[in-house]
Short mmCIF file of C-alpha atoms in Angstrom, two decimals:
data_model
loop_
_atom_site.label_atom_id
_atom_site.label_comp_id
_atom_site.label_asym_id
_atom_site.label_seq_id
_atom_site.Cartn_x
_atom_site.Cartn_y
_atom_site.Cartn_z
CA UNK A 1 -0.33 -0.24 0.24
CA UNK A 2 0.95 3.33 -1.19
CA UNK A 3 1.94 5.83 1.71
CA UNK A 4 0.34 8.12 3.15
CA UNK A 5 1.77 12.03 1.03
CA UNK A 6 1.17 15.51 2.48
CA UNK A 7 1.14 18.04 -0.31
CA UNK A 8 1.45 22.55 1.24
CA UNK A 9 -1.49 24.30 -1.39
CA UNK A 10 -1.68 27.78 -1.28
CA UNK A 11 -4.79 29.76 -2.75
CA UNK A 12 -3.90 33.70 -1.41
CA UNK A 13 -1.60 35.42 0.03
CA UNK A 14 -3.26 34.43 3.23
CA UNK A 15 -4.40 31.09 2.93
CA UNK A 16 -2.56 27.70 1.92
CA UNK A 17 -3.71 24.20 3.29
CA UNK A 18 -1.98 21.09 3.50
CA UNK A 19 -3.76 18.78 1.60
CA UNK A 20 -3.55 14.73 2.63
CA UNK A 21 -2.71 12.18 0.40
CA UNK A 22 -3.61 8.61 2.38
CA UNK A 23 -3.32 6.27 -0.62
CA UNK A 24 -0.05 7.66 -1.92
CA UNK A 25 0.23 10.57 -4.64
CA UNK A 26 -2.54 10.98 -7.77
CA UNK A 27 -0.52 9.35 -10.70
CA UNK A 28 -1.36 12.49 -13.37
CA UNK A 29 -2.35 15.93 -12.39
CA UNK A 30 -5.68 15.95 -13.90
CA UNK A 31 -6.48 13.25 -10.38
CA UNK A 32 -4.29 16.36 -8.18
CA UNK A 33 -6.70 18.44 -8.91
CA UNK A 34 -9.14 16.95 -8.76
CA UNK A 35 -8.04 16.31 -4.84
CA UNK A 36 -8.14 19.50 -4.17
CA UNK A 37 -11.20 20.26 -5.03
CA UNK A 38 -12.97 17.70 -2.82
CA UNK A 39 -10.63 17.93 0.55
CA UNK A 40 -10.84 21.65 -0.08
CA UNK A 41 -14.16 22.85 -1.67
CA UNK A 42 -12.81 24.86 -4.58
CA UNK A 43 -14.15 24.47 -7.56
CA UNK A 44 -14.08 26.56 -11.01
CA UNK A 45 -11.33 26.18 -13.36
CA UNK A 46 -7.70 26.68 -12.83
CA UNK A 47 -3.24 25.04 -13.13
CA UNK A 48 -0.96 24.08 -10.96
CA UNK A 49 2.33 25.09 -9.76
CA UNK A 50 4.83 23.53 -7.57
CA UNK A 51 7.98 25.52 -6.02
CA UNK A 52 10.70 25.09 -8.25
CA UNK A 53 14.22 24.34 -7.02
CA UNK A 54 15.74 24.29 -9.33
CA UNK A 55 14.87 28.25 -10.42
CA UNK A 56 15.30 29.29 -7.05
CA UNK A 57 12.09 28.03 -5.19
CA UNK A 58 10.59 30.40 -8.25
CA UNK A 59 6.72 28.58 -8.84
CA UNK A 60 7.20 26.81 -12.25
CA UNK A 61 3.97 25.06 -14.10
CA UNK A 62 2.90 21.60 -13.10
CA UNK A 63 3.08 18.87 -16.56
CA UNK A 64 3.75 15.88 -14.64
CA UNK A 65 3.41 14.28 -11.06
CA UNK A 66 7.64 13.97 -10.82
CA UNK A 67 8.26 17.06 -10.07
CA UNK A 68 7.43 16.75 -6.82
CA UNK A 69 6.78 14.04 -3.92
CA UNK A 70 6.19 14.48 -0.45
CA UNK A 71 5.80 17.53 1.37
CA UNK A 72 6.26 20.47 -2.29
CA UNK A 73 4.85 22.78 -1.84
CA UNK A 74 1.77 23.61 -4.60
CA UNK A 75 0.15 27.08 -5.74
CA UNK A 76 -2.90 27.35 -7.65
CA UNK A 77 -3.83 30.52 -10.02
CA UNK A 78 -7.21 30.32 -10.43
CA UNK A 79 -8.47 31.24 -14.35
CA UNK A 80 -10.19 34.70 -15.06
CA UNK A 81 -13.37 32.99 -14.65
CA UNK A 82 -14.38 33.79 -11.08
CA UNK A 83 -13.76 30.86 -8.54
CA UNK A 84 -15.45 29.64 -6.14
CA UNK A 85 -12.77 29.97 -3.15
CA UNK A 86 -11.77 27.07 -0.53
CA UNK A 87 -15.19 27.09 2.20
CA UNK A 88 -17.55 28.12 -0.40
CA UNK A 89 -20.33 25.82 -1.66
CA UNK A 90 -19.14 23.68 -4.71
CA UNK A 91 -21.63 24.87 -7.15
CA UNK A 92 -23.95 21.68 -8.16
CA UNK A 93 -24.00 20.18 -11.35
CA UNK A 94 -27.42 19.48 -12.83
CA UNK A 95 -29.63 23.06 -12.92
CA UNK A 96 -33.37 22.80 -12.17
CA UNK A 97 -34.09 22.61 -15.72
CA UNK A 98 -32.32 19.21 -16.54
CA UNK A 99 -33.03 17.35 -12.99
CA UNK A 100 -37.20 18.48 -14.03
CA UNK A 101 -36.68 16.01 -17.90
CA UNK A 102 -39.42 12.92 -17.47
CA UNK A 103 -38.32 9.43 -16.75
CA UNK A 104 -38.22 8.89 -20.24
CA UNK A 105 -36.48 11.79 -22.10
CA UNK A 106 -34.25 10.48 -24.12
CA UNK A 107 -31.36 12.37 -23.35
CA UNK A 108 -29.92 10.33 -20.72
CA UNK A 109 -27.78 12.14 -18.69
CA UNK A 110 -25.66 9.36 -17.96
CA UNK A 111 -25.96 8.51 -21.98
CA UNK A 112 -22.27 8.37 -24.14
CA UNK A 113 -21.27 11.83 -24.57
CA UNK A 114 -24.34 14.33 -22.77
CA UNK A 115 -22.29 17.25 -22.57
CA UNK A 116 -22.60 18.85 -18.86
CA UNK A 117 -21.47 21.95 -19.74
CA UNK A 118 -24.68 24.56 -19.73
CA UNK A 119 -25.53 22.49 -16.23
CA UNK A 120 -22.72 23.29 -14.28
CA UNK A 121 -23.47 26.89 -14.57
CA UNK A 122 -26.80 25.77 -12.21
CA UNK A 123 -27.30 28.99 -10.61
CA UNK A 124 -26.06 28.61 -6.05
CA UNK A 125 -29.82 29.38 -5.49
CA UNK A 126 -30.59 25.83 -6.95
CA UNK A 127 -28.79 24.08 -3.49
CA UNK A 128 -31.07 25.08 0.20
CA UNK A 129 -28.14 24.56 2.14
CA UNK A 130 -27.40 27.70 4.46
CA UNK A 131 -23.88 28.95 4.08
CA UNK A 132 -22.99 29.40 7.46
CA UNK A 133 -23.59 28.12 10.84
CA UNK A 134 -24.74 30.43 13.92
CA UNK A 135 -23.01 33.45 14.33
CA UNK A 136 -20.55 34.53 17.14
CA UNK A 137 -22.02 38.24 17.94
CA UNK A 138 -25.38 37.60 15.94
CA UNK A 139 -27.06 40.30 13.41
CA UNK A 140 -29.46 42.42 14.95
CA UNK A 141 -31.69 42.87 11.33
CA UNK A 142 -32.45 46.88 9.65
CA UNK A 143 -36.86 46.29 10.59
CA UNK A 144 -39.76 47.69 8.34
CA UNK A 145 -39.42 51.18 7.07
CA UNK A 146 -40.95 52.71 10.59
CA UNK A 147 -39.96 50.69 12.84
CA UNK A 148 -36.68 50.66 11.85
CA UNK A 149 -37.20 54.54 11.77
CA UNK A 150 -38.77 54.60 15.27
CA UNK A 151 -35.81 52.70 16.82
CA UNK A 152 -33.68 55.49 15.06
CA UNK A 153 -35.58 58.17 16.94
CA UNK A 154 -36.06 56.39 20.16
CA UNK A 155 -31.79 55.80 20.15
CA UNK A 156 -31.46 59.50 19.95
CA UNK A 157 -33.33 60.21 22.39
CA UNK A 158 -31.76 57.27 24.77
CA UNK A 159 -28.51 59.27 24.30
CA UNK A 160 -29.86 62.79 25.03
CA UNK A 161 -31.97 62.22 27.90
CA UNK A 162 -31.74 58.23 28.89
CA UNK A 163 -35.36 57.63 27.52
CA UNK A 164 -36.81 53.93 27.43
CA UNK A 165 -38.96 53.23 24.81
CA UNK A 166 -41.74 51.64 24.96
CA UNK A 167 -42.67 49.94 22.25
CA UNK A 168 -46.61 49.03 21.74
CA UNK A 169 -47.97 45.67 20.68
CA UNK A 170 -47.28 46.80 16.70
CA UNK A 171 -43.70 47.73 17.25
CA UNK A 172 -42.32 44.72 19.42
CA UNK A 173 -44.74 42.42 16.77
CA UNK A 174 -42.98 44.12 13.77
CA UNK A 175 -38.93 43.93 16.14
CA UNK A 176 -39.34 39.81 16.69
CA UNK A 177 -40.89 38.62 13.35
CA UNK A 178 -37.61 40.21 11.74
CA UNK A 179 -35.65 38.45 15.01
CA UNK A 180 -37.62 35.09 13.82
CA UNK A 181 -36.84 35.90 10.06
CA UNK A 182 -33.31 36.58 10.26
CA UNK A 183 -33.04 33.16 13.31
CA UNK A 184 -34.56 30.86 11.04
CA UNK A 185 -31.48 32.03 8.29
CA UNK A 186 -29.34 30.18 10.81
CA UNK A 187 -31.03 27.87 12.73
CA UNK A 188 -34.67 27.56 13.58
CA UNK A 189 -34.26 25.26 17.02
CA UNK A 190 -32.42 27.58 19.27
CA UNK A 191 -30.95 26.60 22.86
CA UNK A 192 -31.72 28.85 25.77
CA UNK A 193 -28.04 30.67 25.83
CA UNK A 194 -29.08 31.08 22.04
CA UNK A 195 -32.13 33.03 22.83
CA UNK A 196 -29.76 34.86 25.74
CA UNK A 197 -27.31 36.18 22.38
CA UNK A 198 -30.00 37.35 20.25
CA UNK A 199 -32.04 39.25 23.01
CA UNK A 200 -28.72 40.87 24.47
CA UNK A 201 -27.84 41.88 20.80
CA UNK A 202 -31.03 43.53 20.28
CA UNK A 203 -30.98 45.69 23.80
CA UNK A 204 -27.42 45.94 23.04
CA UNK A 205 -28.44 47.76 19.24
CA UNK A 206 -30.96 49.83 20.15
CA UNK A 207 -30.59 49.76 23.80
CA UNK A 208 -33.62 51.81 24.78
CA UNK A 209 -34.98 48.63 23.70
CA UNK A 210 -33.85 47.55 27.14
CA UNK A 211 -36.22 47.03 30.68
CA UNK A 212 -36.63 49.31 33.27
CA UNK A 213 -36.81 46.93 36.84
CA UNK A 214 -34.58 43.66 34.36
CA UNK A 215 -31.53 42.04 35.81
CA UNK A 216 -30.49 41.82 32.24
CA UNK A 217 -32.31 44.20 30.43
CA UNK A 218 -33.74 41.91 28.54
CA UNK A 219 -35.44 38.86 30.43
CA UNK A 220 -38.85 40.14 28.55
CA UNK A 221 -37.61 39.77 25.18
CA UNK A 222 -35.98 36.99 25.48
CA UNK A 223 -39.22 34.95 26.45
CA UNK A 224 -41.62 36.59 24.54
CA UNK A 225 -39.04 35.58 20.89
CA UNK A 226 -39.44 31.75 21.76
CA UNK A 227 -43.26 32.65 22.01
CA UNK A 228 -42.32 33.97 18.40
CA UNK A 229 -40.29 31.65 16.81
CA UNK A 230 -42.60 28.09 18.60
CA UNK A 231 -45.51 30.17 16.29
CA UNK A 232 -43.33 30.53 13.72
CA UNK A 233 -41.78 26.99 13.60
CA UNK A 234 -45.36 26.33 13.23
CA UNK A 235 -45.96 28.55 10.11
CA UNK A 236 -43.35 26.67 8.80
CA UNK A 237 -45.17 23.31 9.40
CA UNK A 238 -48.23 24.06 8.07
CA UNK A 239 -45.87 24.82 4.49
CA UNK A 240 -44.18 21.88 5.04
CA UNK A 241 -40.22 22.74 6.25
CA UNK A 242 -39.17 19.60 5.90
CA UNK A 243 -36.61 20.74 9.16
CA UNK A 244 -39.44 21.27 11.28
CA UNK A 245 -42.69 18.64 10.22
CA UNK A 246 -39.46 16.17 10.27
CA UNK A 247 -40.40 16.91 14.84
CA UNK A 248 -44.31 16.44 13.66
CA UNK A 249 -44.59 12.87 13.29
CA UNK A 250 -46.86 11.41 15.41
CA UNK A 251 -45.06 8.30 16.67
CA UNK A 252 -47.71 6.91 18.85
CA UNK A 253 -46.71 3.89 20.98
CA UNK A 254 -49.31 1.26 20.75
CA UNK A 255 -52.01 3.94 19.95
CA UNK A 256 -51.72 5.66 23.30
CA UNK A 257 -52.21 9.39 23.94
CA UNK A 258 -48.93 10.07 24.82
CA UNK A 259 -45.57 12.44 23.32
CA UNK A 260 -44.21 11.91 19.90
CA UNK A 261 -41.07 10.17 20.98
CA UNK A 262 -37.43 9.39 18.92
CA UNK A 263 -38.13 12.89 18.24
CA UNK A 264 -34.86 13.97 15.11
CA UNK A 265 -33.70 17.92 15.97
CA UNK A 266 -29.72 18.50 15.80
CA UNK A 267 -27.91 17.91 18.66
CA UNK A 268 -24.76 17.53 17.06
CA UNK A 269 -24.37 21.81 16.33
CA UNK A 270 -26.13 20.64 12.67
CA UNK A 271 -25.92 23.84 10.89
CA UNK A 272 -28.47 21.47 7.61
CA UNK A 273 -29.65 18.78 9.39
CA UNK A 274 -32.40 18.12 7.67
CA UNK A 275 -32.85 21.18 4.69
CA UNK A 276 -35.22 21.99 1.36
CA UNK A 277 -34.95 20.27 -1.81
CA UNK A 278 -33.56 22.65 -4.13
CA UNK A 279 -35.73 25.50 -5.78
CA UNK A 280 -37.96 23.59 -8.87
CA UNK A 281 -36.71 19.53 -7.08
CA UNK A 282 -38.66 17.47 -5.80
CA UNK A 283 -38.35 13.72 -4.65
CA UNK A 284 -38.43 11.71 -8.24
CA UNK A 285 -35.83 14.41 -9.68
CA UNK A 286 -33.88 13.39 -7.09
CA UNK A 287 -33.80 10.51 -7.28
CA UNK A 288 -32.95 10.18 -11.12
CA UNK A 289 -30.07 11.97 -9.94
CA UNK A 290 -29.18 9.77 -7.41
CA UNK A 291 -29.64 6.29 -9.80
CA UNK A 292 -27.32 8.46 -12.85
CA UNK A 293 -25.07 8.58 -9.09
CA UNK A 294 -24.82 4.72 -9.89
CA UNK A 295 -22.65 5.05 -13.11
CA UNK A 296 -20.88 8.34 -12.40
CA UNK A 297 -19.44 7.02 -9.60
CA UNK A 298 -17.50 4.26 -11.28
CA UNK A 299 -16.17 5.78 -14.25
CA UNK A 300 -12.41 7.59 -13.40
CA UNK A 301 -11.10 10.90 -13.10
CA UNK A 302 -14.99 11.72 -12.36
CA UNK A 303 -14.67 13.19 -9.05
CA UNK A 304 -16.56 16.83 -10.19
CA UNK A 305 -19.14 15.58 -11.34
CA UNK A 306 -19.93 13.59 -8.06
CA UNK A 307 -19.66 16.14 -6.00
CA UNK A 308 -21.55 18.47 -8.39
CA UNK A 309 -23.76 15.80 -8.03
CA UNK A 310 -23.89 14.78 -4.77
CA UNK A 311 -24.35 18.54 -3.94
CA UNK A 312 -27.32 18.17 -5.37
CA UNK A 313 -28.95 15.86 -3.73
CA UNK A 314 -27.88 16.52 -0.53
CA UNK A 315 -31.54 17.23 0.85
CA UNK A 316 -32.62 14.04 -0.63
CA UNK A 317 -30.39 11.64 1.26
CA UNK A 318 -30.40 14.01 4.97
CA UNK A 319 -34.06 13.27 5.31
CA UNK A 320 -33.45 9.42 3.81
CA UNK A 321 -30.62 8.90 6.54
CA UNK A 322 -33.69 11.43 9.34
CA UNK A 323 -36.41 9.83 9.03
CA UNK A 324 -36.21 6.64 7.66
CA UNK A 325 -32.64 5.09 10.28
CA UNK A 326 -31.84 2.71 7.05
CA UNK A 327 -29.07 0.37 8.07
CA UNK A 328 -25.43 1.05 6.63
CA UNK A 329 -25.11 -2.06 4.28
CA UNK A 330 -28.67 -1.15 2.55
CA UNK A 331 -27.92 2.93 2.81
CA UNK A 332 -23.83 2.05 0.61
CA UNK A 333 -25.85 0.62 -2.02
CA UNK A 334 -27.65 3.49 -2.85
CA UNK A 335 -25.66 6.31 -1.94
CA UNK A 336 -21.70 4.18 -2.19
CA UNK A 337 -20.11 7.95 -3.71
CA UNK A 338 -20.37 8.84 0.62
CA UNK A 339 -18.50 6.47 0.91
CA UNK A 340 -15.05 7.70 -0.82
CA UNK A 341 -12.20 9.85 1.63
CA UNK A 342 -13.20 12.83 -0.39
CA UNK A 343 -16.63 12.93 -0.15
CA UNK A 344 -17.05 12.11 3.90
CA UNK A 345 -15.22 15.42 3.76
CA UNK A 346 -17.23 16.86 1.57
CA UNK A 347 -21.11 15.59 3.25
CA UNK A 348 -19.38 16.72 6.84
CA UNK A 349 -19.02 20.32 5.28
CA UNK A 350 -22.59 20.30 3.54
CA UNK A 351 -23.86 19.53 7.21
CA UNK A 352 -21.28 21.95 9.65
CA UNK A 353 -20.00 23.91 6.94
CA UNK A 354 -16.69 22.90 8.87
CA UNK A 355 -13.33 21.63 7.26
CA UNK A 356 -12.68 18.20 8.20
CA UNK A 357 -9.42 17.21 7.36
CA UNK A 358 -7.75 20.17 8.10
CA UNK A 359 -9.35 21.17 11.01
CA UNK A 360 -9.57 18.17 12.44
CA UNK A 361 -5.26 17.69 12.37
CA UNK A 362 -4.41 21.40 13.06
CA UNK A 363 -5.91 21.36 16.00
CA UNK A 364 -5.31 17.60 17.02
CA UNK A 365 -1.78 18.71 16.34
CA UNK A 366 -2.33 22.11 18.03
CA UNK A 367 -3.30 19.72 21.47
CA UNK A 368 -0.67 17.29 21.04
CA UNK A 369 1.77 18.69 23.64
CA UNK A 370 -0.60 19.99 26.32
CA UNK A 371 -2.42 16.63 26.09
CA UNK A 372 1.17 14.99 25.94
CA UNK A 373 1.73 16.81 29.55
CA UNK A 374 -1.66 15.96 30.86
CA UNK A 375 -0.63 12.03 30.63
CA UNK A 376 1.86 13.04 32.67
CA UNK A 377 0.87 13.79 35.41
CA UNK A 378 -2.50 11.80 35.18
CA UNK A 379 -1.54 8.86 38.26
CA UNK A 380 -2.64 5.50 39.37
CA UNK A 381 -3.64 2.49 37.20
CA UNK A 382 -4.49 4.90 34.26
CA UNK A 383 -1.79 7.01 34.64
CA UNK A 384 -0.61 3.81 33.93
CA UNK A 385 -2.01 2.44 30.78
CA UNK A 386 -1.58 6.00 28.67
CA UNK A 387 2.80 5.56 29.79
CA UNK A 388 1.75 1.92 28.05
CA UNK A 389 -0.15 3.37 25.04
CA UNK A 390 2.25 6.44 24.42
CA UNK A 391 5.15 4.83 24.40
CA UNK A 392 6.11 4.14 21.06
CA UNK A 393 5.38 7.84 20.05
CA UNK A 394 8.97 8.14 22.16
CA UNK A 395 10.09 5.65 19.49
CA UNK A 396 9.33 6.91 16.23
CA UNK A 397 9.00 10.59 15.00
CA UNK A 398 6.23 9.74 12.52
CA UNK A 399 3.64 12.50 13.24
CA UNK A 400 0.82 9.80 11.85
CA UNK A 401 2.03 7.28 15.50
CA UNK A 402 2.01 10.49 17.42
CA UNK A 403 -1.34 10.83 16.49
CA UNK A 404 -2.91 7.74 17.08
CA UNK A 405 -1.55 7.41 20.83
CA UNK A 406 -2.39 10.88 21.18
CA UNK A 407 -6.59 9.27 20.83
CA UNK A 408 -6.27 6.50 22.22
CA UNK A 409 -4.28 8.01 25.61
CA UNK A 410 -7.24 10.67 25.51
CA UNK A 411 -9.80 7.58 25.47
CA UNK A 412 -8.04 6.29 28.73
CA UNK A 413 -7.81 10.22 30.23
CA UNK A 414 -11.70 10.10 29.94
CA UNK A 415 -12.05 6.66 31.52
CA UNK A 416 -13.03 5.08 28.23
CA UNK A 417 -11.08 1.72 26.55
CA UNK A 418 -9.01 2.62 23.51
CA UNK A 419 -10.41 -0.80 21.81
CA UNK A 420 -13.78 -0.13 22.28
CA UNK A 421 -12.55 2.24 19.29
CA UNK A 422 -9.57 0.99 17.50
CA UNK A 423 -9.17 -2.90 17.85
CA UNK A 424 -6.35 -4.45 16.35
CA UNK A 425 -5.24 -7.56 15.17
CA UNK A 426 -2.87 -9.51 12.94
CA UNK A 427 -3.09 -10.07 9.26
CA UNK A 428 -2.36 -13.86 10.45
CA UNK A 429 -5.17 -14.43 12.58
CA UNK A 430 -7.90 -16.02 10.99
CA UNK A 431 -10.59 -14.57 12.93
CA UNK A 432 -10.40 -11.37 11.79
CA UNK A 433 -13.97 -11.93 9.28
CA UNK A 434 -15.72 -12.47 11.85
CA UNK A 435 -14.88 -10.19 14.55
CA UNK A 436 -15.39 -7.63 11.92
CA UNK A 437 -18.88 -9.32 11.57
CA UNK A 438 -18.87 -8.27 15.02
CA UNK A 439 -18.27 -4.24 15.22
CA UNK A 440 -20.67 -2.62 15.39
CA UNK A 441 -18.55 1.09 15.18
CA UNK A 442 -14.82 1.91 14.89
CA UNK A 443 -11.59 1.27 13.83
CA UNK A 444 -10.11 -2.56 12.27
CA UNK A 445 -6.30 -1.75 11.65
CA UNK A 446 -4.59 -5.21 10.11
CA UNK A 447 -0.81 -5.45 11.39
CA UNK A 448 2.17 -7.45 10.06
CA UNK A 449 3.76 -10.43 12.48
CA UNK A 450 5.62 -8.59 13.80
CA UNK A 451 6.28 -4.49 12.96
CA UNK A 452 7.34 -1.83 14.19
CA UNK A 453 5.42 1.45 15.73
CA UNK A 454 6.82 3.36 12.70
CA UNK A 455 5.90 0.25 10.06
CA UNK A 456 2.79 1.81 8.32
CA UNK A 457 -0.51 -0.57 9.03
CA UNK A 458 -1.78 -3.96 6.48
CA UNK A 459 -5.42 -1.88 6.95
CA UNK A 460 -6.68 0.47 8.53
CA UNK A 461 -10.94 0.59 7.79
CA UNK A 462 -14.39 1.78 9.70
CA UNK A 463 -16.48 -0.84 10.95
CA UNK A 464 -19.72 -0.24 10.93
CA UNK A 465 -23.28 -2.48 11.74
CA UNK A 466 -20.13 -5.20 10.92
CA UNK A 467 -19.49 -3.59 7.24
CA UNK A 468 -16.48 -2.27 6.94
CA UNK A 469 -17.85 0.90 4.55
CA UNK A 470 -14.23 2.89 4.05
CA UNK A 471 -10.81 0.77 3.83
CA UNK A 472 -7.16 2.19 3.32
CA UNK A 473 -6.91 4.73 5.32
CA UNK A 474 -3.54 5.19 5.84
CA UNK A 475 -3.62 5.35 9.48
CA UNK A 476 -5.49 4.98 12.17
CA UNK A 477 -6.00 9.05 13.15
CA UNK A 478 -6.85 9.55 9.33
CA UNK A 479 -9.82 6.88 9.73
CA UNK A 480 -11.50 8.97 13.64
CA UNK A 481 -11.37 11.82 11.93
CA UNK A 482 -13.60 9.63 8.86
CA UNK A 483 -15.88 8.28 11.02
CA UNK A 484 -16.20 11.41 12.79
CA UNK A 485 -16.95 12.95 9.10
CA UNK A 486 -19.64 8.86 9.02
CA UNK A 487 -21.37 9.60 12.53
CA UNK A 488 -22.83 13.52 10.75
CA UNK A 489 -23.30 11.99 7.17
CA UNK A 490 -24.59 8.88 8.43
CA UNK A 491 -26.64 11.08 11.14
CA UNK A 492 -25.24 8.57 13.67
CA UNK A 493 -25.71 8.43 17.89
CA UNK A 494 -21.88 8.31 19.77
CA UNK A 495 -21.87 5.27 21.33
CA UNK A 496 -22.10 5.42 25.00
CA UNK A 497 -18.75 4.16 26.04
CA UNK A 498 -17.52 6.32 23.59
CA UNK A 499 -19.25 9.61 24.54
CA UNK A 500 -16.76 12.46 26.29
CA UNK A 501 -13.91 11.11 23.76
CA UNK A 502 -16.26 12.06 20.58
CA UNK A 503 -17.85 15.05 22.59
CA UNK A 504 -14.02 15.76 22.95
CA UNK A 505 -13.38 15.21 19.54
CA UNK A 506 -16.87 17.08 18.27
CA UNK A 507 -16.35 20.00 21.14
CA UNK A 508 -12.17 20.82 21.85
CA UNK A 509 -11.23 19.28 18.66
CA UNK A 510 -13.58 20.37 16.10
CA UNK A 511 -15.69 23.15 18.03
CA UNK A 512 -18.79 22.27 17.65
CA UNK A 513 -21.57 23.34 20.59
CA UNK A 514 -18.33 24.04 21.96
CA UNK A 515 -19.88 26.38 25.01
CA UNK A 516 -22.37 23.73 25.94
CA UNK A 517 -19.97 20.65 28.16
CA UNK A 518 -19.97 18.07 30.48
CA UNK A 519 -18.32 18.09 33.78
CA UNK A 520 -15.56 16.05 32.62
CA UNK A 521 -14.79 17.37 29.34
CA UNK A 522 -15.15 20.83 31.04
CA UNK A 523 -11.88 20.24 32.75
CA UNK A 524 -9.86 18.82 30.34
CA UNK A 525 -10.78 21.48 28.28
CA UNK A 526 -9.26 24.04 31.38
CA UNK A 527 -6.27 22.71 31.67
CA UNK A 528 -6.11 22.84 27.71
CA UNK A 529 -6.33 26.42 27.81
CA UNK A 530 -3.30 26.92 30.24
#
């Protein structure tokens, strides 16, 4: 198996990223281009240049893969057409017109010679996913003209005399309506802390709205906002918004008049949890694209088309995993493209708006030194276990080994069993197939008998419900990142025996919903910040 390769990709003067290629260097420049598009989330036409040592490290056009090696620096040169910047969603491949065709359309999209050029120009509005997560500071919108005029005058009066505005029902309703419309651009279900943030931002922007006698100055606004958003969700439910209707399903056990259970709300800071279908699309047209995907994914050098088709069908896929919770084996047969490295990263970004690999590894590496110091201070049985686990990291300089050992040590530090996450087997073990079939959730590593700590394993695979969903991942740390991506992509719950480990991965490493931590994880975060 080819050794993992890392490249430094420069997009602009202040934007460079690490590209990790677990299966080794691509065979051609075009394949490298597709890897960059898939992992870094860019689209459009561009060429590559490499740092040429023969000419004083000046950048020269990359025409052969023999010109670069592991840890080379690559520069992306976009064409004159405005590119999609790293971090922005890929443009969808299909236009609404292309997918509104009937099933008996003679010009099948998967037929030879069919051109996709015009479809690539479909507008970003053809996808319905959100582009940003909940902001650090909530942006208060401008309200209707008359409401804004009264607020501006009241704010001016407040500055002069300190007089507060006592808004009548009409003004208050207009303010709450404007806030609700802005809130749903980010999410439809808010935590108590997020309601605080909106209400606080309101009285900060418009100090005339502060409430006399209130400790915070916005307690009443917070309460009113909760009722307003609940009513707004009722309106969205009547309009068929899937993010809300999915929570109104009447799952009544044995016909009893009990509250619905199994409510399907975002639990891991998903930004696009259950998006609506793109404009002009239906379940039927998106299902046609899914069927076309089954053949497109088998073609070589076709990553950009597959990525665009996966972007287009996000809503269909999310509603399927949320509403139906299919078996992993069945879902893999329906969506085989999702279980490729590039698409796991792309799907994670579609759901959370965050780059999976760059964020995961940069955060893990930045915390490594502090984690090792924390591990070294641990005593008792846990301390001895961690010391044994971390020993190989001192015997080799391989960053992959260090990352693997830090992640395993994290499990032990949190009083969890690392073997529940990573299961090691020797290639001579005849019971590997049986063990994999019995694995519900985890990573299986096949190592050669007598291998040294720095040696690459024969195989690193992710197993879910007894099915090998991804293989040849190169190293354990990379597999953990991919496993986290699959948890989001497949809407899986964290295993109870690994809940604290994944809480750290989500909330400390990926900084998703990082404000609400369990006591155990909060203690670790405090130690890491010292």
